[in-house]
CSV table of C-alpha atoms and ligand atoms in Angstrom, one decimal:
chain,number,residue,atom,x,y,z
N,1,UNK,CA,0.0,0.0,0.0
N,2,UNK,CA,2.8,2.2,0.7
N,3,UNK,CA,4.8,1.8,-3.0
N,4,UNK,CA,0.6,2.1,-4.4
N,5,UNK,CA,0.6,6.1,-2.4
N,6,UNK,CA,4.5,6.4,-3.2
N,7,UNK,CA,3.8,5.7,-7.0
N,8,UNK,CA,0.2,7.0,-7.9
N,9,UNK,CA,0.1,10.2,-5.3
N,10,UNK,CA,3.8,11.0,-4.3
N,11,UNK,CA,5.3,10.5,-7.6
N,12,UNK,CA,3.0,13.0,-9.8
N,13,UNK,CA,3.9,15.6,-7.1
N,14,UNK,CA,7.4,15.1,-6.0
N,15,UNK,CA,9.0,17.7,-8.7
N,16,UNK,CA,6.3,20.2,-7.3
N,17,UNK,CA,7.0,20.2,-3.8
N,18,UNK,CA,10.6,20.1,-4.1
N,19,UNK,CA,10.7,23.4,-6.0
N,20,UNK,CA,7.9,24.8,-3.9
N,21,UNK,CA,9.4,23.7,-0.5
N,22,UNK,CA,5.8,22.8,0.0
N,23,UNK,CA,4.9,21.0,2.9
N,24,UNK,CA,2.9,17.7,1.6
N,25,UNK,CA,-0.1,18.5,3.6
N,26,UNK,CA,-2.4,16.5,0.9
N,27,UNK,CA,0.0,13.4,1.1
N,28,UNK,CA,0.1,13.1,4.8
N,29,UNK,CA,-3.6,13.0,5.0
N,30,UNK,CA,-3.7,10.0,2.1
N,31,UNK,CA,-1.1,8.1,4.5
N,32,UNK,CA,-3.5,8.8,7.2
N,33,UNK,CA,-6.4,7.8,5.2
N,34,UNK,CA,-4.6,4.6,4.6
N,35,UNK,CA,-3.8,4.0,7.8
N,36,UNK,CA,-0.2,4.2,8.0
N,37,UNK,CA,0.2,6.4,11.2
N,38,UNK,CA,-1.4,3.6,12.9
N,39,UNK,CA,1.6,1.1,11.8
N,40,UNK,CA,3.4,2.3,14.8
N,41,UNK,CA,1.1,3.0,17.8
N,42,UNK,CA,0.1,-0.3,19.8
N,43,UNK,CA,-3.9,-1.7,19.5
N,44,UNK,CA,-4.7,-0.1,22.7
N,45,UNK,CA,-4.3,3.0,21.1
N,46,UNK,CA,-6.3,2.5,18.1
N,47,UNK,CA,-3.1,2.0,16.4
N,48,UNK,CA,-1.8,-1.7,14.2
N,49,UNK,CA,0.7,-2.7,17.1
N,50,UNK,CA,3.8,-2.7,14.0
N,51,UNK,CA,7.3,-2.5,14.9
N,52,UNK,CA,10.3,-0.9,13.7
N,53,UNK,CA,10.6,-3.7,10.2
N,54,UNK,CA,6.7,-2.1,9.5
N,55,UNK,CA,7.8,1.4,10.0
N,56,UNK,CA,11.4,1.2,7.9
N,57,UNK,CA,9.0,-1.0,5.2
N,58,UNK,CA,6.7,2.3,4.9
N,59,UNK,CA,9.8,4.8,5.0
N,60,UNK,CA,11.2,2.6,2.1
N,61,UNK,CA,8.8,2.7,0.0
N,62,UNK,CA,8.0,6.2,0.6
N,63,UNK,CA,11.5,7.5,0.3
N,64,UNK,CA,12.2,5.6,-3.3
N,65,UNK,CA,9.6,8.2,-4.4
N,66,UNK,CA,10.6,11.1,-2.2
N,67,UNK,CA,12.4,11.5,1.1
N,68,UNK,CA,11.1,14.8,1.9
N,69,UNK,CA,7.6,13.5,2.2
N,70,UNK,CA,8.7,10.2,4.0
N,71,UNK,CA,10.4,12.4,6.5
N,72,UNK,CA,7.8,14.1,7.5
N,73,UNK,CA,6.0,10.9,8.0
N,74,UNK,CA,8.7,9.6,9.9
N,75,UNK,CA,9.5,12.7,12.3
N,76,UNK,CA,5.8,11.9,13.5
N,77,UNK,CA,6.8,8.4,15.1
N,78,UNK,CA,10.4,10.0,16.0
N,79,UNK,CA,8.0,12.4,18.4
N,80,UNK,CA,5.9,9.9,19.5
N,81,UNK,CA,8.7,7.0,20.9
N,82,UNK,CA,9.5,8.4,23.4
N,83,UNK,CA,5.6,8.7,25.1
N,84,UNK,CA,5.4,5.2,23.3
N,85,UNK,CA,8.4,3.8,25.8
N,86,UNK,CA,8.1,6.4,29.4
N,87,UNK,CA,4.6,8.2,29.0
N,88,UNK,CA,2.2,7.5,31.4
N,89,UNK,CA,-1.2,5.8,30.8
N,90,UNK,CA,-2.8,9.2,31.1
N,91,UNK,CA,-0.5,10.4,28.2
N,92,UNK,CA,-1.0,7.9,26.1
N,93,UNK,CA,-4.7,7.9,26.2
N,94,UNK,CA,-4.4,11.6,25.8
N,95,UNK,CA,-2.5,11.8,22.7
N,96,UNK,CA,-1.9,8.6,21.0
N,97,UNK,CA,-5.5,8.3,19.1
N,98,UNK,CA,-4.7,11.1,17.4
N,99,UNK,CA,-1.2,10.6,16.4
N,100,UNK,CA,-2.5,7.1,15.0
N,101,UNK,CA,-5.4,8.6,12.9
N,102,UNK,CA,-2.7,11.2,11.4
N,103,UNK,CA,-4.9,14.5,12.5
N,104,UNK,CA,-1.9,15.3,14.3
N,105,UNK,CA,1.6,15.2,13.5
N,106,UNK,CA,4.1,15.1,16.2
N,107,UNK,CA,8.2,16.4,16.0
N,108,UNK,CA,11.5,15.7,18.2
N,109,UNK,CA,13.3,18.5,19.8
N,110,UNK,CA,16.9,18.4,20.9
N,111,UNK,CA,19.1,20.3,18.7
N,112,UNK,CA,19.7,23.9,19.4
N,113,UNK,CA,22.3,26.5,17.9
N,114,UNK,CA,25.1,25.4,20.1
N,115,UNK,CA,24.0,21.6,20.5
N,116,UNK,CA,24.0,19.3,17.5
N,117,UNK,CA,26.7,16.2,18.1
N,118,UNK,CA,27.5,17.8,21.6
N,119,UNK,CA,23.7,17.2,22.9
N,120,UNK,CA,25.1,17.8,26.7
N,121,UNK,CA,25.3,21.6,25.8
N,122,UNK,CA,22.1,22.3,25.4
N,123,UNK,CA,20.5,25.5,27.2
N,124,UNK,CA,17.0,25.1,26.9
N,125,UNK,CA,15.9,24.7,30.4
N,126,UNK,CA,12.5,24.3,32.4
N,127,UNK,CA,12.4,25.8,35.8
N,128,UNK,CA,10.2,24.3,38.4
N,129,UNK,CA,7.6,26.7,39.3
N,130,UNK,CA,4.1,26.3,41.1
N,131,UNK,CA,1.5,25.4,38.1
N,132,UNK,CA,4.7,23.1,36.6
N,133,UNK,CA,7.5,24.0,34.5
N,134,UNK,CA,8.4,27.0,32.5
N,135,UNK,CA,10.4,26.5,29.2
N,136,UNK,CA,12.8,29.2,28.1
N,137,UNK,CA,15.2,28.6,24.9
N,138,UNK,CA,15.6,27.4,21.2
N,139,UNK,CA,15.7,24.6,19.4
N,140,UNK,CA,17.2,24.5,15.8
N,141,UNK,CA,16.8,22.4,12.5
N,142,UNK,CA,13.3,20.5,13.3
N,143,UNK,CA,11.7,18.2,11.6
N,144,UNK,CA,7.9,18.9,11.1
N,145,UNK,CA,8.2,22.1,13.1
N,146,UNK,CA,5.6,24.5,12.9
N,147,UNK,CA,3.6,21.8,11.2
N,148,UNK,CA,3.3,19.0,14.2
N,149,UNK,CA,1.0,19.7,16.9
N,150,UNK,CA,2.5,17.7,19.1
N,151,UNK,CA,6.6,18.1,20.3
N,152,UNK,CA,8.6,15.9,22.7
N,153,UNK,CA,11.3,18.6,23.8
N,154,UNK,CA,14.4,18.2,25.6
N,155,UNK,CA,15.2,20.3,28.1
N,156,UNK,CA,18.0,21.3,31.3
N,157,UNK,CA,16.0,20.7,34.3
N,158,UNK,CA,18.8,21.0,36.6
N,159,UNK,CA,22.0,22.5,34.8
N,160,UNK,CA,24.7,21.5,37.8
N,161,UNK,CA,24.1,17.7,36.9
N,162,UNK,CA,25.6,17.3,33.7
N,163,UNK,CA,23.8,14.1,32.0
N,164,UNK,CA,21.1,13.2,34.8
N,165,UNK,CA,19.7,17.3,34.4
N,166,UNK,CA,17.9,17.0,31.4
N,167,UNK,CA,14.1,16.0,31.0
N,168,UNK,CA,11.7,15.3,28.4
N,169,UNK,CA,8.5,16.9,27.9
N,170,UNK,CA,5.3,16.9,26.3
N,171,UNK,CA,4.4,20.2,24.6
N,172,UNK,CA,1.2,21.0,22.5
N,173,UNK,CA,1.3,23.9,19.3
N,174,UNK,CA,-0.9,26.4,21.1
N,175,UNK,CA,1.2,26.9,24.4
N,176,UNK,CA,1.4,30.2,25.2
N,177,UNK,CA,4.7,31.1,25.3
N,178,UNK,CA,5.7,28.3,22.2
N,179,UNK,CA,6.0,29.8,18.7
N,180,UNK,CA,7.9,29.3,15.7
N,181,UNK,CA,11.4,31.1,14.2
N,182,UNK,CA,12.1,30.7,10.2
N,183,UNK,CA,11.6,27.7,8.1
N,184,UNK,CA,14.9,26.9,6.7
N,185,UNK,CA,16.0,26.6,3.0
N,186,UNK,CA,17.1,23.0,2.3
N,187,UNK,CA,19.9,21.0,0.2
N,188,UNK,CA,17.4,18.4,0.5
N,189,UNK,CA,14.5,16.6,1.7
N,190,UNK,CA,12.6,20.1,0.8
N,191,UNK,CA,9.2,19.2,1.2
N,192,UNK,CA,9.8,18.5,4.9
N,193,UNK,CA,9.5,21.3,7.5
N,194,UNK,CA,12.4,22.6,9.4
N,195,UNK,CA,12.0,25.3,11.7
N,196,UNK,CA,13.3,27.1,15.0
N,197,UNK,CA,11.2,26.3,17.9
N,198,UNK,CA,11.1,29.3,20.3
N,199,UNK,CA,10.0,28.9,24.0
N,200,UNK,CA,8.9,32.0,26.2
N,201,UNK,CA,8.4,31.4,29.4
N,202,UNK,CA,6.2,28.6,28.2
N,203,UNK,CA,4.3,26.8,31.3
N,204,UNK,CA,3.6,23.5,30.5
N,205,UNK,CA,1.9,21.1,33.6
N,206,UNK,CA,3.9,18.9,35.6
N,207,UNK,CA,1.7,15.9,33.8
N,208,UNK,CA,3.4,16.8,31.0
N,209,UNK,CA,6.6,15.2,32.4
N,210,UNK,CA,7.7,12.2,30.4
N,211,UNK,CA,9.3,9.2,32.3
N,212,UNK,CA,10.9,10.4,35.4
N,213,UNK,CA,12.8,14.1,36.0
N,214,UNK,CA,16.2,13.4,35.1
N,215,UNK,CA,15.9,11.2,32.1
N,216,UNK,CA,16.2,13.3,29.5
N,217,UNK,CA,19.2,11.7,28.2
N,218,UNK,CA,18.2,8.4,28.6
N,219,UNK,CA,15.1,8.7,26.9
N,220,UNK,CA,17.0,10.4,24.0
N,221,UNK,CA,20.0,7.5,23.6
N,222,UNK,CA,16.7,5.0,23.7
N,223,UNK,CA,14.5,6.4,21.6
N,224,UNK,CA,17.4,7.3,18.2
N,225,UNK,CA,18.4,3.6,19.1
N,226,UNK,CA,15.4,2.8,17.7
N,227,UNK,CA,14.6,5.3,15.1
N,228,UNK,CA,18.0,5.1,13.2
N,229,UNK,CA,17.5,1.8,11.5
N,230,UNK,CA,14.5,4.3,10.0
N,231,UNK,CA,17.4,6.4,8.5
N,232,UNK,CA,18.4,3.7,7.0
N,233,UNK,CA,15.7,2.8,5.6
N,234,UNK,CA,15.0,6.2,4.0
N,235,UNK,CA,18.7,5.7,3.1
N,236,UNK,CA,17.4,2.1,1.2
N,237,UNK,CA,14.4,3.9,-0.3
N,238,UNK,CA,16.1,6.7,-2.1
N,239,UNK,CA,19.1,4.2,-3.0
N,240,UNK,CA,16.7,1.9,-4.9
N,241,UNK,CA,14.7,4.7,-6.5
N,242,UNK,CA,18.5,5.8,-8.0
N,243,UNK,CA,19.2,2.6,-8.9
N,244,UNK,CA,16.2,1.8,-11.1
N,245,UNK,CA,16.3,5.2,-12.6
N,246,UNK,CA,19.5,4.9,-13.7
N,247,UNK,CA,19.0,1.3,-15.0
N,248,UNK,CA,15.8,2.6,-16.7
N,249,UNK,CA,17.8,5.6,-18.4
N,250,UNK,CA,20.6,3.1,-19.2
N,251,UNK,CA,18.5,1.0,-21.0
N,252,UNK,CA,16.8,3.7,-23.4
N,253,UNK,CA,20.0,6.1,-23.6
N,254,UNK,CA,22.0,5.3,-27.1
N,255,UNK,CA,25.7,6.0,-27.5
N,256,UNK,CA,27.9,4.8,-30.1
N,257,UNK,CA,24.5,2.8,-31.8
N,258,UNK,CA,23.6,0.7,-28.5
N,259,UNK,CA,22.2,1.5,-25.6
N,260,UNK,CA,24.4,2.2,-23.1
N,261,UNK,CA,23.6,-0.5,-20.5
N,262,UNK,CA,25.6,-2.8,-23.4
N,263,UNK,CA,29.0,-0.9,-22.1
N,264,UNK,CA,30.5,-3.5,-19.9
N,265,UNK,CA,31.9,-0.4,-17.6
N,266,UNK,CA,28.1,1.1,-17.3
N,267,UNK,CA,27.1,-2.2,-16.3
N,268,UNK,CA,29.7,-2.7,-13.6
N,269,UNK,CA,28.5,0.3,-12.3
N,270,UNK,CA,24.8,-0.3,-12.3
N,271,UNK,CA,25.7,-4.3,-10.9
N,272,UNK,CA,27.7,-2.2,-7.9
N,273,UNK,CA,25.0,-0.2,-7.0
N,274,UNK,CA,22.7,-3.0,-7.0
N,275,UNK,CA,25.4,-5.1,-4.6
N,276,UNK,CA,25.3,-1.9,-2.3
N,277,UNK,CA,21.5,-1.4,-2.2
N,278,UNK,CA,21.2,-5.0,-1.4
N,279,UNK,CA,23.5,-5.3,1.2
N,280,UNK,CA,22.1,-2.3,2.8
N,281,UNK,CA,18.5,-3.3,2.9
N,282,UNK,CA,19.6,-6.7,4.5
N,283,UNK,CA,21.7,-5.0,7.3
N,284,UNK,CA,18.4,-2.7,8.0
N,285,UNK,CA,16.3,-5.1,8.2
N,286,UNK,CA,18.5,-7.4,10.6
N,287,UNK,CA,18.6,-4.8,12.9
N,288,UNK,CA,14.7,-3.7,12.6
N,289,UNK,CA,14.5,-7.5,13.5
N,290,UNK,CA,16.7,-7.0,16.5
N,291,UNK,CA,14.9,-3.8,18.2
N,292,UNK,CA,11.8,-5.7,17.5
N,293,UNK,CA,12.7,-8.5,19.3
N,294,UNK,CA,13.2,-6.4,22.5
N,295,UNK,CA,16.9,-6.8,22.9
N,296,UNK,CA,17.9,-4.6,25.4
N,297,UNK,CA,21.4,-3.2,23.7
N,298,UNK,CA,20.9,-1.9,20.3
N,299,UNK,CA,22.7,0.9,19.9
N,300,UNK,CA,25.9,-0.3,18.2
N,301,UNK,CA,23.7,-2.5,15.8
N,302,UNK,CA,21.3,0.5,15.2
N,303,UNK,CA,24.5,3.0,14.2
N,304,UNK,CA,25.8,0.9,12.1
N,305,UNK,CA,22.2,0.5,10.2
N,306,UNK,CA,22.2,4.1,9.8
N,307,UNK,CA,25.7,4.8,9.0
N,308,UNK,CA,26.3,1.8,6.4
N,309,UNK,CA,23.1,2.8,4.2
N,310,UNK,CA,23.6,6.5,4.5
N,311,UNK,CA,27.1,5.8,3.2
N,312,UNK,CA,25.6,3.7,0.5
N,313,UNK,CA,22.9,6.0,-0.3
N,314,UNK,CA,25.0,8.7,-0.7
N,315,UNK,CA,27.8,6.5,-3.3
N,316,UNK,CA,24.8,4.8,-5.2
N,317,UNK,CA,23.2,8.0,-6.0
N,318,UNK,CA,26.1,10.3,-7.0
N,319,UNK,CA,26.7,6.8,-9.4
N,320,UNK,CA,23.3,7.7,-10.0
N,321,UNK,CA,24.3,10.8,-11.6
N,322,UNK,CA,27.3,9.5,-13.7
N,323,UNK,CA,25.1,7.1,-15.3
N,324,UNK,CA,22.7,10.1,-16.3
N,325,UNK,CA,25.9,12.0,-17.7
N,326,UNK,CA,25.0,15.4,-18.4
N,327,UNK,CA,21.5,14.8,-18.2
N,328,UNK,CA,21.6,13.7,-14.4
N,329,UNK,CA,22.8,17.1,-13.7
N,330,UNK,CA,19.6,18.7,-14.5
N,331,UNK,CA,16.5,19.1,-12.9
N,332,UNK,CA,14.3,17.5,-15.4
N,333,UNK,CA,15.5,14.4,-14.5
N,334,UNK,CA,14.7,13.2,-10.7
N,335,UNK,CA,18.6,11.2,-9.9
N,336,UNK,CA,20.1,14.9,-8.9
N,337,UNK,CA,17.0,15.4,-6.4
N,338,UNK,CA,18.0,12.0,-5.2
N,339,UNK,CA,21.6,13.0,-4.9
N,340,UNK,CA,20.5,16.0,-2.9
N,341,UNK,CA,18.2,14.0,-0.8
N,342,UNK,CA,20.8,11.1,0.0
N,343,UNK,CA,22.8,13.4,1.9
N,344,UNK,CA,20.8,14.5,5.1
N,345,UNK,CA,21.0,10.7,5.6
N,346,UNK,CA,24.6,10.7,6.5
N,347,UNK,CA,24.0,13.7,9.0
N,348,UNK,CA,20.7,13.8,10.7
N,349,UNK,CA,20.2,11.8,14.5
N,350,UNK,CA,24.1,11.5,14.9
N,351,UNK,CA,26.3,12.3,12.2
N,352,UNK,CA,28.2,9.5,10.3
N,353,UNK,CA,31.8,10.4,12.3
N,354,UNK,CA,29.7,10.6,15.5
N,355,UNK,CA,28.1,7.6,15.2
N,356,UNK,CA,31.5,5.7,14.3
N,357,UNK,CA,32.9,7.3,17.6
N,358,UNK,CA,30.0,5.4,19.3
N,359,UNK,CA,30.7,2.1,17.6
N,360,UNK,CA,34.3,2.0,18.4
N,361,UNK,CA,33.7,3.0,21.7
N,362,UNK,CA,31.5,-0.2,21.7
N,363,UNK,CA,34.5,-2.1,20.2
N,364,UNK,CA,37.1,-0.6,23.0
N,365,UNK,CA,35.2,-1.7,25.8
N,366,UNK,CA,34.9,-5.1,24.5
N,367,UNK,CA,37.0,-8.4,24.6
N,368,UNK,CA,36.1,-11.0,22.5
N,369,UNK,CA,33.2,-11.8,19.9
N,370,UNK,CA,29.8,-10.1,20.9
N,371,UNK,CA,26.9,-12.4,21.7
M,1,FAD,C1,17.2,18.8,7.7
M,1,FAD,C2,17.5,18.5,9.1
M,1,FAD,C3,16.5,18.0,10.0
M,1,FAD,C4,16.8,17.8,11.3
M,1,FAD,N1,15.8,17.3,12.1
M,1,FAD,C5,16.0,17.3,13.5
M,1,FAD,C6,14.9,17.0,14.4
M,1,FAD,O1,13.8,16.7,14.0
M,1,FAD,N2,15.2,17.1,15.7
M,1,FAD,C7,16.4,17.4,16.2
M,1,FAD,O2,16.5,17.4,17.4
M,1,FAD,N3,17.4,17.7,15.4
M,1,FAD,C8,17.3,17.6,14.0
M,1,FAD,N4,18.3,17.9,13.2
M,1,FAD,C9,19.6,18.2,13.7
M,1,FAD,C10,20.7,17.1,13.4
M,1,FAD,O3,20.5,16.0,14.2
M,1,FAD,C11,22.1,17.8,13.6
M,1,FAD,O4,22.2,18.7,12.5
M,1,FAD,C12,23.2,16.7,13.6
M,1,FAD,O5,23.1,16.0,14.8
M,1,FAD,C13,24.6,17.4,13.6
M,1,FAD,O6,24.7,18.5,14.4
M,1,FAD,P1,25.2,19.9,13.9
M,1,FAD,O7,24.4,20.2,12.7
M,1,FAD,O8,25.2,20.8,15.0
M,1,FAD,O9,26.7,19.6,13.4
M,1,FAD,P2,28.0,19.7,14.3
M,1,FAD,O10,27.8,18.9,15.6
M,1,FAD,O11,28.4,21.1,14.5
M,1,FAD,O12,29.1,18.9,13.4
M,1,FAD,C14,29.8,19.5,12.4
M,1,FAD,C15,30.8,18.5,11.9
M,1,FAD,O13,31.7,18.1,12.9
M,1,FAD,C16,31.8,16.7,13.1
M,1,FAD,N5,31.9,16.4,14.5
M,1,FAD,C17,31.3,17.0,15.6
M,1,FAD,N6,31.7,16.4,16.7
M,1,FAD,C18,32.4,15.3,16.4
M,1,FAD,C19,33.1,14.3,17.1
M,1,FAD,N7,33.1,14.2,18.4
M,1,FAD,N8,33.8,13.4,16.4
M,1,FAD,C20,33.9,13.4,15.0
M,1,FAD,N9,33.3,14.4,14.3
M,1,FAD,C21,32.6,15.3,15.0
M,1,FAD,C22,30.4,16.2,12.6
M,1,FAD,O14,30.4,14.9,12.2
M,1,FAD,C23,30.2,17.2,11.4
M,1,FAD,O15,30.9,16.7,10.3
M,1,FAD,C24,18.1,18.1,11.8
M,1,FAD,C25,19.1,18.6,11.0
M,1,FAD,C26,18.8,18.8,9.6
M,1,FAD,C27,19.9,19.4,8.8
């Protein structure tokens, strides 16, 4: 159902919203229509009870056609994990329906100005005061902003203790005190929203809490071990889109009297991207396999998801391009929009070099063959 809205209502549109940095308002509501917010909320929440193989499955097929509208889709569970895994019944009753139906989008807030790969410096803070907390700060670069009415933020609740002093909270669209700074100009991905979010002495109640004071971090580490394999996933999506473009185009361009998927060195290419994009999707899916089967330490697994199909994304569709020649440089053809698209995936929830810190951190610590 996914590749069906990715081919008949995504692809007609993709060239559009790219140019017009046009959120795909329309599109979101045909995923909701069919259902496909629901993949990743539990039954008890009117959702399907999926896991993280249905969710990168969706994002896939979604992001073959067009990463900036599978992005946006995405962003909404990358809000929502975290009340999905700490929220409280009350919560989840609260706003879960509505994420599942798709009338409401939801966004993750951690980055700021002077906080991307360094998440301990972020300033943000929310003060303890007598009707519950008061938010005062910004928070750069995100996803679905302006557009989501629901945002899990993360915030300094107490400054002096380093790691254990942030918190996550719940906060709604129409706080007073919440509002929005500029939509950025994108590379990439330009369909998606990405804003500022700017607090002002925003109250939000104590109920709003998620897990326990203190957890911020925690929550955080949790929740991308689980949403990178989705990265990858987009990072599968837009390398198989490439990939059967540029077979397509090789088959029809003529050079020298054949076409020229009969060049043995076009074909090489075309057979390595296909290696690549293969070898991708099966590391993605082992490791969707492995968060759904509730193993506790998937962080090293879920990194390397992320940073091996970025990486592959990112190779097959600049080969993309080369296959094209000339003609994959212009923007009647889709391969450069794919190009442009690929790269957010090496960058976004932990950057490529970060995340190869965090691996070979794992490996240090470590004697022997893992389990
Ligand atoms: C389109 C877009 C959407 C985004 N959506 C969201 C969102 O929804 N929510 C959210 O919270 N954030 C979001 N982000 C933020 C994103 O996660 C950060 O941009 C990313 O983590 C990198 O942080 P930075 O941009 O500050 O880069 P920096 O941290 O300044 O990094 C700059 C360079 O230095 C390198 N570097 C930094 N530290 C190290 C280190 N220790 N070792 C090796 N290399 C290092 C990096 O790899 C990179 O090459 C989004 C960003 C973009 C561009």
């Amino acid at each position: 159902m996914a590749r069906r809205i990715a081919e008949e209502r995504i692809l007609p549109v993709r060239a559009e919203l790219d140019e017009k940095e046009e959120f795909p308002w329309t599109i979101m509501k045909d995923l909701a229509d069919s259902d496909m917010f629901r993949i990743f909320i539990p039954e008890e929440y009117e959702g399907l009870g999926g896991g993280c193989l249905d969710l990168c499955l969706v994002v896939e097929e979604l992001s073959r056609v067009c990463s900036g509208v599978s992005v946006s889709y995405a962003a909404s569970a990358l809000g929502t994990f975290s009340l999905l895994d700490y929220g409280t019944e009350a919560q989840k009753q609260k706003y879960l329906p509505n994420i599942a139906n798709g009338k409401k989008l939801a966004a993750f807030a951690l980055t700021e100005p002077t906080a991307g790969s360094d998440a301990s410096a972020i300033k943000t803070t929310a003060e303890k005061v007598k009707d519950g907390y008061l938010i005062n700060g910004t928070k750069q670069f995100i996803t679905n902003g302006g557009e989501a009415e629901l945002y899990t933020v993360i915030v300094l609740t107490d400054k002096e203790r380093g790691a254990r002093g942030a918190s996550a909270f719940l906060v709604e669209k129409d706080t007073p005190g919440f509002s929005f700074g500029k939509k950025e100009k994108k590379m990439g991905i330009r369909a998606s929203a990405t804003r500022e979010l700017i607090f002002r002495n925003c109250l939000v109640p104590e109920e709003n809490l998620i897990g326990k004071r203190g957890m911020g971090f925690i929550i955080t580490m949790k929740l991308l071990d689980k949403s990178r394999p989705g990265i990858g996933a987009q990072a599968v999506g837009i390398a198989q889109g490439a990939l059967e473009a540029a077979v397509d185009y090789a088959r029809q361009r003529i050079q020298f009297g054949h076409p020229i998927i009969a060049i043995q060195a076009v074909q090489h290419i075309l057979a390595d991207m296909a290696i690549q994009v293969e070898a991708a999707r099966a590391l993605v899916y082992a490791v969707a396999r492995t968060v759904d089967s509730g193993a506790k330490h998937v962080s090293e697994e879920s990194a390397m998801a992320k940073v091996f199909a970025s990486d592959v994304a990112m190779k097959v569709t600049t080969d993309a391009v080369q296959v094209f020649g000339g003609s994959g440089y212009m923007l009647d053809y889709p391969i450069e929009k794919m190009m442009r698209d690929a790269k957010i995936t090496q960058i976004y929830e932990g950057t490529n070099q970060v995340l190869r810190n965090a691996i070979a951190f794992e490996l240090r610590k470590r004697k022997g063959r893992r389990e």
